[in-house]
Tab-separated table of C-alpha atoms and ligand atoms in Angstrom:
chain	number	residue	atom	x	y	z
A	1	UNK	CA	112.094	8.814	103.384
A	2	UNK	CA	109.377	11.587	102.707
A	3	UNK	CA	110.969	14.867	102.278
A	4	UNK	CA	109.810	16.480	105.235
A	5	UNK	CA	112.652	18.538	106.118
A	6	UNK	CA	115.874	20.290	104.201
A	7	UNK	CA	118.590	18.165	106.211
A	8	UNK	CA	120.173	15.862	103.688
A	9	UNK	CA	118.873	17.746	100.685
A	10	UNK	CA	120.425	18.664	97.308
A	11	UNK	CA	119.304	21.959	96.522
A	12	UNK	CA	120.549	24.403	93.240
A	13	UNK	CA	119.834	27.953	93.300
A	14	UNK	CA	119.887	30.215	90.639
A	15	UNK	CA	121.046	33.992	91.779
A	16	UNK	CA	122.757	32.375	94.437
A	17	UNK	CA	124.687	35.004	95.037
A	18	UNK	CA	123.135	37.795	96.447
A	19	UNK	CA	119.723	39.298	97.700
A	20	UNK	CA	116.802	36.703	98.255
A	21	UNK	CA	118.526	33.845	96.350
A	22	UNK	CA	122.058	34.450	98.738
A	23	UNK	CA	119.604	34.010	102.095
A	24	UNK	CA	118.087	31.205	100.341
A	25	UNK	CA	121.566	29.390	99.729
A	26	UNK	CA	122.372	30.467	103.568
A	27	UNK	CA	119.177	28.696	105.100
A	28	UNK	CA	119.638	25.637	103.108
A	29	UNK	CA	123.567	24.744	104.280
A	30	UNK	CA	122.493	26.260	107.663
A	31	UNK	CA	119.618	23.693	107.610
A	32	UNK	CA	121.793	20.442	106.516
A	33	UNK	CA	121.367	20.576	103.005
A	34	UNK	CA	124.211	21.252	99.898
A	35	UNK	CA	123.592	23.562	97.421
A	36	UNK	CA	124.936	24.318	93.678
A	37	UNK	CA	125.048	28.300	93.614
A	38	UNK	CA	124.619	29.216	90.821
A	39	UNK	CA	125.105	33.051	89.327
A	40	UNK	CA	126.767	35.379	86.916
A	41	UNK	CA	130.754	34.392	86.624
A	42	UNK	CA	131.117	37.987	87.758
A	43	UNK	CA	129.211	37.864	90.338
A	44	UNK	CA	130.371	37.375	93.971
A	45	UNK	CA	128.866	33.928	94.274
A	46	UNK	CA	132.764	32.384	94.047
A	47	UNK	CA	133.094	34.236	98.007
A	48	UNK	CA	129.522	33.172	99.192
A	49	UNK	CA	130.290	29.606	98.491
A	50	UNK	CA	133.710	29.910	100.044
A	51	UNK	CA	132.200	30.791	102.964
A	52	UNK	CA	129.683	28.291	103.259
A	53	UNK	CA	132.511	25.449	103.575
A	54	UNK	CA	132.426	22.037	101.442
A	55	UNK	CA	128.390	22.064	101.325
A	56	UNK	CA	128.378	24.727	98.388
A	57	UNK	CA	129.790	25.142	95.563
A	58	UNK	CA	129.715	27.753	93.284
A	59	UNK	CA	128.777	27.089	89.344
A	60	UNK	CA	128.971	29.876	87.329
A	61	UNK	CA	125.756	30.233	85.597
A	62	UNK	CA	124.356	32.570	83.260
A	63	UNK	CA	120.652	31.130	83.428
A	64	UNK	CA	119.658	31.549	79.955
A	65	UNK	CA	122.537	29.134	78.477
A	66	UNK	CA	121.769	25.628	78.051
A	67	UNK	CA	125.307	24.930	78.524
A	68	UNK	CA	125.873	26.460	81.890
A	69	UNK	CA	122.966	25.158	83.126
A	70	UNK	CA	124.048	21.616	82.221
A	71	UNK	CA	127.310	21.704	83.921
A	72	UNK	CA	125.512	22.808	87.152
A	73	UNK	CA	123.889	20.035	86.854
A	74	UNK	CA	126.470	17.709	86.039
A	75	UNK	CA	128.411	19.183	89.255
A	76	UNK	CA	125.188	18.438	91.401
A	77	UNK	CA	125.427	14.825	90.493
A	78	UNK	CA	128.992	14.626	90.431
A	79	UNK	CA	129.643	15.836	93.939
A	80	UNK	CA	126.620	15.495	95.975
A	81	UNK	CA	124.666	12.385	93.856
A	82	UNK	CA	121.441	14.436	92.929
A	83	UNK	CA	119.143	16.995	92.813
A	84	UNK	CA	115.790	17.582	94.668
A	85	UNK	CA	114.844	20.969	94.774
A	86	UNK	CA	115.420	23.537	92.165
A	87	UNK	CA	115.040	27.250	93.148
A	88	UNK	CA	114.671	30.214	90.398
A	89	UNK	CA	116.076	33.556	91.778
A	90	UNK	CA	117.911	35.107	89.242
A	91	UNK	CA	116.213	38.336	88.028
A	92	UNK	CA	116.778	41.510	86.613
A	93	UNK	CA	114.448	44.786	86.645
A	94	UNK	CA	114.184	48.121	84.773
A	95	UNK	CA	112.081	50.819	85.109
A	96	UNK	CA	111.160	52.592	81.709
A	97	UNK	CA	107.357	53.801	80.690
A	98	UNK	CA	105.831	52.273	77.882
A	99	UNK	CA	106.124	55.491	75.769
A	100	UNK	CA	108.187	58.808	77.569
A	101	UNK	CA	105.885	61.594	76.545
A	102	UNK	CA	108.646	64.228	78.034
A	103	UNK	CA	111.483	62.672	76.252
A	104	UNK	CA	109.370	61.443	72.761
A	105	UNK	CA	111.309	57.874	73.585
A	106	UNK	CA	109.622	54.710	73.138
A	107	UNK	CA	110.085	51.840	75.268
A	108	UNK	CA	113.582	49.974	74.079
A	109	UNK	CA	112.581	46.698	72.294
A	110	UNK	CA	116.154	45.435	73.508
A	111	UNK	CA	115.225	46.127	76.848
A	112	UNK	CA	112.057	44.436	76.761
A	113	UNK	CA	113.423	41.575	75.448
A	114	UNK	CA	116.229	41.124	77.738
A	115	UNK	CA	114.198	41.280	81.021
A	116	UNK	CA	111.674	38.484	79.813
A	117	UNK	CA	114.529	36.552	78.406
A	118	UNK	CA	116.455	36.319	81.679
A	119	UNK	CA	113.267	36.156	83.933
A	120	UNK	CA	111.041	34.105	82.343
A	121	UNK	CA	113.047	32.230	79.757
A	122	UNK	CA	116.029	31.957	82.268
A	123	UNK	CA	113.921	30.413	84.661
A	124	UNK	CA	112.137	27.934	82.079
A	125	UNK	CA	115.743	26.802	81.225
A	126	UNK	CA	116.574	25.918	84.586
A	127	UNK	CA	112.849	23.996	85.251
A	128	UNK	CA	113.084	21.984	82.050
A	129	UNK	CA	116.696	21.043	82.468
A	130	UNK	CA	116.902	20.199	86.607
A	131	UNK	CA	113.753	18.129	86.445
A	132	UNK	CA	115.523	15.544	84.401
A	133	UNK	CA	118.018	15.118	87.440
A	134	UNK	CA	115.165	15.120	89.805
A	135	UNK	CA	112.940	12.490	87.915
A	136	UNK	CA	116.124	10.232	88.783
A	137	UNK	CA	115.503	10.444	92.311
A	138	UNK	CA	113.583	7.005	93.560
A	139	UNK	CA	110.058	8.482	94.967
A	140	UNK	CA	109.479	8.838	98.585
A	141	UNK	CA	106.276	7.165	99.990
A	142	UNK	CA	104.106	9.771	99.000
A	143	UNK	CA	105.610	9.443	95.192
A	144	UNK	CA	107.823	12.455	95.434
A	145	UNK	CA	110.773	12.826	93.761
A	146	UNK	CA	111.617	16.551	94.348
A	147	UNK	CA	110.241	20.297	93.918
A	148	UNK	CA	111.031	23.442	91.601
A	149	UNK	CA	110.397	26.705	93.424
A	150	UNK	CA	109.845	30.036	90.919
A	151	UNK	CA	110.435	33.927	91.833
A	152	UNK	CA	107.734	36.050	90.537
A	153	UNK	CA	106.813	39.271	92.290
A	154	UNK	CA	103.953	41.165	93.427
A	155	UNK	CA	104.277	43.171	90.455
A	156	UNK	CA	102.973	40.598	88.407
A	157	UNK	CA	99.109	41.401	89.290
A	158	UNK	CA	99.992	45.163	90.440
A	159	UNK	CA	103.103	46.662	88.735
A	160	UNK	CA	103.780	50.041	89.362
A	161	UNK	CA	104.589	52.758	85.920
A	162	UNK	CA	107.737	51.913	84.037
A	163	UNK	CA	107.443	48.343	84.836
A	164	UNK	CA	106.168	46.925	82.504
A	165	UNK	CA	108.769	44.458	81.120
A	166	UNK	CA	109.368	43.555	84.676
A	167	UNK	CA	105.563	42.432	84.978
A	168	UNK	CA	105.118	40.869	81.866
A	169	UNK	CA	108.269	38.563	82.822
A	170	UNK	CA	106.650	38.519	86.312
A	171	UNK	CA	103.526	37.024	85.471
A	172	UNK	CA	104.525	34.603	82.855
A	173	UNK	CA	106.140	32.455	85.388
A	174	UNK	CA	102.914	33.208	87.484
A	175	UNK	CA	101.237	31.496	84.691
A	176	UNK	CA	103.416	28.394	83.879
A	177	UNK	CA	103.577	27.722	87.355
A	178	UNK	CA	100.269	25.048	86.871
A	179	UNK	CA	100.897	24.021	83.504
A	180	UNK	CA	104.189	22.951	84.499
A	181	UNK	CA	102.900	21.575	88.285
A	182	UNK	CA	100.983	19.398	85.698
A	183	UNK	CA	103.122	18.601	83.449
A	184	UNK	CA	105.307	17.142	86.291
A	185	UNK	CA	102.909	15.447	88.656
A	186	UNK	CA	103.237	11.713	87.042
A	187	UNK	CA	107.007	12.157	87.958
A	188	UNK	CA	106.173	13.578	91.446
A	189	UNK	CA	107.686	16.814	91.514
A	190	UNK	CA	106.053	19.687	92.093
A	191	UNK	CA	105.861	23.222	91.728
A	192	UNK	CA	105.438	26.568	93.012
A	193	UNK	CA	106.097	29.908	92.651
A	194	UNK	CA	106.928	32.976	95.313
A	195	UNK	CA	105.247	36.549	94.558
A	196	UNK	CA	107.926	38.302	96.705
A	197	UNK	CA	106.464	41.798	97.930
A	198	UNK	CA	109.646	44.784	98.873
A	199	UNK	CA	112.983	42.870	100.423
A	200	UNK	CA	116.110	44.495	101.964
A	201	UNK	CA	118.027	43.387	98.574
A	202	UNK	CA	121.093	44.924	96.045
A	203	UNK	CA	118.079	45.111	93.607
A	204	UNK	CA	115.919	46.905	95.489
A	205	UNK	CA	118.410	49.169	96.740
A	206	UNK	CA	119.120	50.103	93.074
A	207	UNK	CA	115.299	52.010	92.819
A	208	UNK	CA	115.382	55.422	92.974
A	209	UNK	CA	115.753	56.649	96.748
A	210	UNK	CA	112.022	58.369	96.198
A	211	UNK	CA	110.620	55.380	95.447
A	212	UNK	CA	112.062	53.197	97.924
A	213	UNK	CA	110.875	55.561	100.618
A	214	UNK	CA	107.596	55.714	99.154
A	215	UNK	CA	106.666	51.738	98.641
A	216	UNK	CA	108.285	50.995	102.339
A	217	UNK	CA	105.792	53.586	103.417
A	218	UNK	CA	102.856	51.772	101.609
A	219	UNK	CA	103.732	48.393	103.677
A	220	UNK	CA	100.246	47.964	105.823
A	221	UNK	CA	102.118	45.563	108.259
A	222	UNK	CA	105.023	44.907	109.090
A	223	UNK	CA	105.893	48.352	108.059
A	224	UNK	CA	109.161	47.559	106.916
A	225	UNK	CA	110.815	45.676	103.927
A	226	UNK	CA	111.100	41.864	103.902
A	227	UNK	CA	113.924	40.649	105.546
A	228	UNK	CA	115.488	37.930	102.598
A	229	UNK	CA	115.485	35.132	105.284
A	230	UNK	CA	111.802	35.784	105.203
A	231	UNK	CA	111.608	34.711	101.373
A	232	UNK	CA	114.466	32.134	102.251
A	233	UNK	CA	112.072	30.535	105.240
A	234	UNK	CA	109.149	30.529	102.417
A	235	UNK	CA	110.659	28.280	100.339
A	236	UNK	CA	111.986	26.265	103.013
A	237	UNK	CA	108.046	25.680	103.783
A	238	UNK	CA	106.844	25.011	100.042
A	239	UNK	CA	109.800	22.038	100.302
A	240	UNK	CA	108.413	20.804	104.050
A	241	UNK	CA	104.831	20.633	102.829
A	242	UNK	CA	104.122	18.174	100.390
A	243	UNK	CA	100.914	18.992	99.421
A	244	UNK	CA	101.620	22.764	98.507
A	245	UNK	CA	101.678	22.275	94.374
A	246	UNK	CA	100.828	24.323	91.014
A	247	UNK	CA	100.488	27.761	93.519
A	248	UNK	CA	101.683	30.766	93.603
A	249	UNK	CA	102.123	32.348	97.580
A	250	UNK	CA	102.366	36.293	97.925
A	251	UNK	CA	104.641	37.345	100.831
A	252	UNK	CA	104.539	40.759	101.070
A	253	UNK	CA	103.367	42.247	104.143
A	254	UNK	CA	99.757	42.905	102.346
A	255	UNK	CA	101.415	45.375	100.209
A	256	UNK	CA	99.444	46.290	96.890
A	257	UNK	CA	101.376	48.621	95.062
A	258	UNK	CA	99.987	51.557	93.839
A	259	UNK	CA	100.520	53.012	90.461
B	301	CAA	C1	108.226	44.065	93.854
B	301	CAA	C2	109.366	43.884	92.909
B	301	CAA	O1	109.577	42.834	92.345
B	301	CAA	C3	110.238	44.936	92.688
B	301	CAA	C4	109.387	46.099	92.361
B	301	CAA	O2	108.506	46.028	91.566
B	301	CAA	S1	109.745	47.387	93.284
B	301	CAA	C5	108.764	48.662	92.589
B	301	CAA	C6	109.319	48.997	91.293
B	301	CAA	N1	108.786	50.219	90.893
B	301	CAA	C7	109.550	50.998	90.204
B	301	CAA	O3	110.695	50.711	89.948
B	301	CAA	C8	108.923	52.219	89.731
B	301	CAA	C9	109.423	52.374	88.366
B	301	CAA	N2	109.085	53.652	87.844
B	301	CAA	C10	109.975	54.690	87.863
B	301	CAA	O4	111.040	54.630	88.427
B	301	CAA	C11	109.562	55.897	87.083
B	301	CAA	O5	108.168	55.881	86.966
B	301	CAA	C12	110.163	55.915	85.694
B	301	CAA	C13	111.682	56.048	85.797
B	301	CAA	C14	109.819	54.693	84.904
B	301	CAA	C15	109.591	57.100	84.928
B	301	CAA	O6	109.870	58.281	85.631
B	301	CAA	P1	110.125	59.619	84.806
B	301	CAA	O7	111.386	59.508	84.031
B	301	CAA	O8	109.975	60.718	85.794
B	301	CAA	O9	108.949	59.574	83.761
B	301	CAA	P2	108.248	60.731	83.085
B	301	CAA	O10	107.357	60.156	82.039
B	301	CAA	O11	109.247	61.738	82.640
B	301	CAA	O12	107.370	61.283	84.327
B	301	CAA	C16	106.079	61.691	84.127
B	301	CAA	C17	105.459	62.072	85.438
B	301	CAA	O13	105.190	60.912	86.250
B	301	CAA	C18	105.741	61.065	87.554
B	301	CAA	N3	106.181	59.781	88.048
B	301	CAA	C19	107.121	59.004	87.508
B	301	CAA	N4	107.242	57.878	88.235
B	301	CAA	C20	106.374	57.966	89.245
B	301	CAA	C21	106.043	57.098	90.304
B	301	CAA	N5	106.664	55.900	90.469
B	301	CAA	N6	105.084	57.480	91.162
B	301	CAA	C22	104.442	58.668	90.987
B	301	CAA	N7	104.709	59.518	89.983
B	301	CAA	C23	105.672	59.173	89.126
B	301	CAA	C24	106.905	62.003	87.331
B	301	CAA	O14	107.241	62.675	88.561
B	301	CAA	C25	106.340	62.953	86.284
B	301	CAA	O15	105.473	63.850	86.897
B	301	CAA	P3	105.411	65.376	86.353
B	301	CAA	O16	105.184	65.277	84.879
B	301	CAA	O17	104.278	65.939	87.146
B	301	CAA	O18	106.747	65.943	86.710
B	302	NAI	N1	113.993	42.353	96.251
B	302	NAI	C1	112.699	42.439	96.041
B	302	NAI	O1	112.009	43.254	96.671
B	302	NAI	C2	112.029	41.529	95.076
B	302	NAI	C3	112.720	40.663	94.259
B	302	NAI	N2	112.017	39.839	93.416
B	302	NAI	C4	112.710	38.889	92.569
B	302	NAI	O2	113.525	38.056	93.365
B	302	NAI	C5	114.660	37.630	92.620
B	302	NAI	C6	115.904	37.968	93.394
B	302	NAI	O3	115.949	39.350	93.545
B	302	NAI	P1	116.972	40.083	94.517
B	302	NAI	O4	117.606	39.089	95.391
B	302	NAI	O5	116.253	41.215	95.081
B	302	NAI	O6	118.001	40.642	93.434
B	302	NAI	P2	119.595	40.747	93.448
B	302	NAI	O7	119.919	41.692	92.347
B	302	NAI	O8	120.086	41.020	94.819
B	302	NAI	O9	120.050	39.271	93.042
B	302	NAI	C7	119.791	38.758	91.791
B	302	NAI	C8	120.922	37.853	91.384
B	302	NAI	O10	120.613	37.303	90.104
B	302	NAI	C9	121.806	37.254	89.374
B	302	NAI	N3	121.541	37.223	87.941
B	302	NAI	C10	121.083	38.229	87.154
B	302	NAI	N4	121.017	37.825	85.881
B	302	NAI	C11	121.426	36.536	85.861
B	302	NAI	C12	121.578	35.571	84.832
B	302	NAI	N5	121.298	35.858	83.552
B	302	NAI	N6	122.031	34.341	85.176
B	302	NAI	C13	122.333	34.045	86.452
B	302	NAI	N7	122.205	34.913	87.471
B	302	NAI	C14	121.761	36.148	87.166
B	302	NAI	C15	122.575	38.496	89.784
B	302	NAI	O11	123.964	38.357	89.492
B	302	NAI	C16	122.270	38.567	91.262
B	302	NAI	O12	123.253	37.889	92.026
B	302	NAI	C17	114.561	38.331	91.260
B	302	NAI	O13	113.970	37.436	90.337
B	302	NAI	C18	113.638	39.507	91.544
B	302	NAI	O14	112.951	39.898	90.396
B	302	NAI	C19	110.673	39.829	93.367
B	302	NAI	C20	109.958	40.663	94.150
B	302	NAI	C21	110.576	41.594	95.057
């Protein structure tokens, strides 16, 4: 059967547990599908999948371990037989200039580091290790055996000061999304990646109240912030449309944020 819808699907998504990855977990059981949730052990993805009845279950997940990644998987093919879509929302931000002139403080290397290591690393761990499940699945009649769906952000072509970390994690997934679209084709799985713009989420609501007032204001239409079933209902489209591959989609109100 061509995948043309989510009923029946396994799905496994990473930051399961909150924000845009929470909504996407919601849409999918909503929809017919079962999901893996996976997130931080401390996070509240235990009471999400509780929630969501005997179609979710939680793994907990720190995304840049091999190991917990594995067992994820091992739980998606233990309970629900397989995998065929992979989602990446797990993400962290920080906002920190390159060099603060007022404070004479450098940029922490640490810092750095940890953002592209659970961003882009984080999500390269879960691609590499879920399409092995997924290149089990027998190939529909168009050849496909599943899809992996990235987070990026809009602040991968215009981050805003102090974000630097955050876009250079940003747009390296923007640019493995074709390399690794490629890399998968001959197995029939594709891949794309979601340039979220500003969403009603826990890590949005962590920005400064000034400049959370001032991006909403910047929105050219709708003027508002995404509504997380709005990213949820994008990659519910990227899994209905089989020819959407290697690409990455902007959803963002036409927001272009300014310095
Ligand atoms: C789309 C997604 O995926 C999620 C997102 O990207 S959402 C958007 C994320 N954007 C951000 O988080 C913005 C991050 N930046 C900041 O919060 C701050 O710039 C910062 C904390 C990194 C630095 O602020 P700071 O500590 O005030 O830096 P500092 O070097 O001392 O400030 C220098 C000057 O720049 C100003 N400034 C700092 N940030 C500013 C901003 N975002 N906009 C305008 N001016 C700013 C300061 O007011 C200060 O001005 P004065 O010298 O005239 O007083
Ligand atoms: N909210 C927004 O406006 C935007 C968000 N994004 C991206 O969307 C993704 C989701 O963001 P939100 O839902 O807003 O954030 P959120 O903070 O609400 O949710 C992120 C989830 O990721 C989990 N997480 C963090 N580190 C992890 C790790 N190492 N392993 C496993 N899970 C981990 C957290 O526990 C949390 O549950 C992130 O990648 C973020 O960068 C991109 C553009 C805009």
């Amino acid at each position: 059967m061509p995948i043309r819808n989510l009923k029946g699907l396994v799905g496994l998504v990473t930051g399961g547990a909150s924000g845009l990855g929470k909504a996407t977990v919601e849409r999918f059981v909503r929809q017919g599908a079962r999901v893996i949730l996976c997130d931080l052990e401390k996070s509240a993805g235990k009471d999400v999948a509780d929630n969501l009845g005997d179609n979710c279950i939680f793994s907990p997940t720190n995304v840049t371990s091999e190991a917990d990644v594995k067992k994820a998987l091992e739980i998606a093919k233990d309970k629900f037989g397989k995998l065929d879509v992979a989602v990446n929302c797990a993400g962290i931000g920080i906002a920190f200039k390159t060099y603060n002139f007022n404070k004479k403080l450098p940029h922490n290397l640490e810092d750095f580091a940890e953002v592209i290591t659970v961003n882009t690393v984080g999500s390269f761990n879960v691609i590499r290790l879920a399409v092995g499940l997924i290149g089990e699945n027998e190939p529909d009649a168009d050849g496909q055996r599943g899809v992996v769906i990235n987070t990026s952000s809009v602040a991968a072509f215009d981050g805003q000061m102090g974000q630097a970390a955050y876009s250079a994690s940003k747009g390296a997934i923007v640019g493995m999304t074709l390399p690794i679209a490629r890399d998968l084709a001959n197995q029939g799985i594709r891949c794309c990646t979601i340039a979220p713009g500003l969403f009603n989420t826990p890590l949005l609501a962590s920005l400064p109240e000034k400049v959370q007032t001032y991006l909403a204001s910047t929105i050219p239409f709708p003027k508002r912030l995404g509504d997380p079933d709005e990213y949820a209902h994008m990659v519910q489209t990227i899994v209905e449309n089989p020819y959407l591959n290697g690409e990455v989609i902007r959803v963002d109100g036409s927001i272009r944020m300014m310095a």
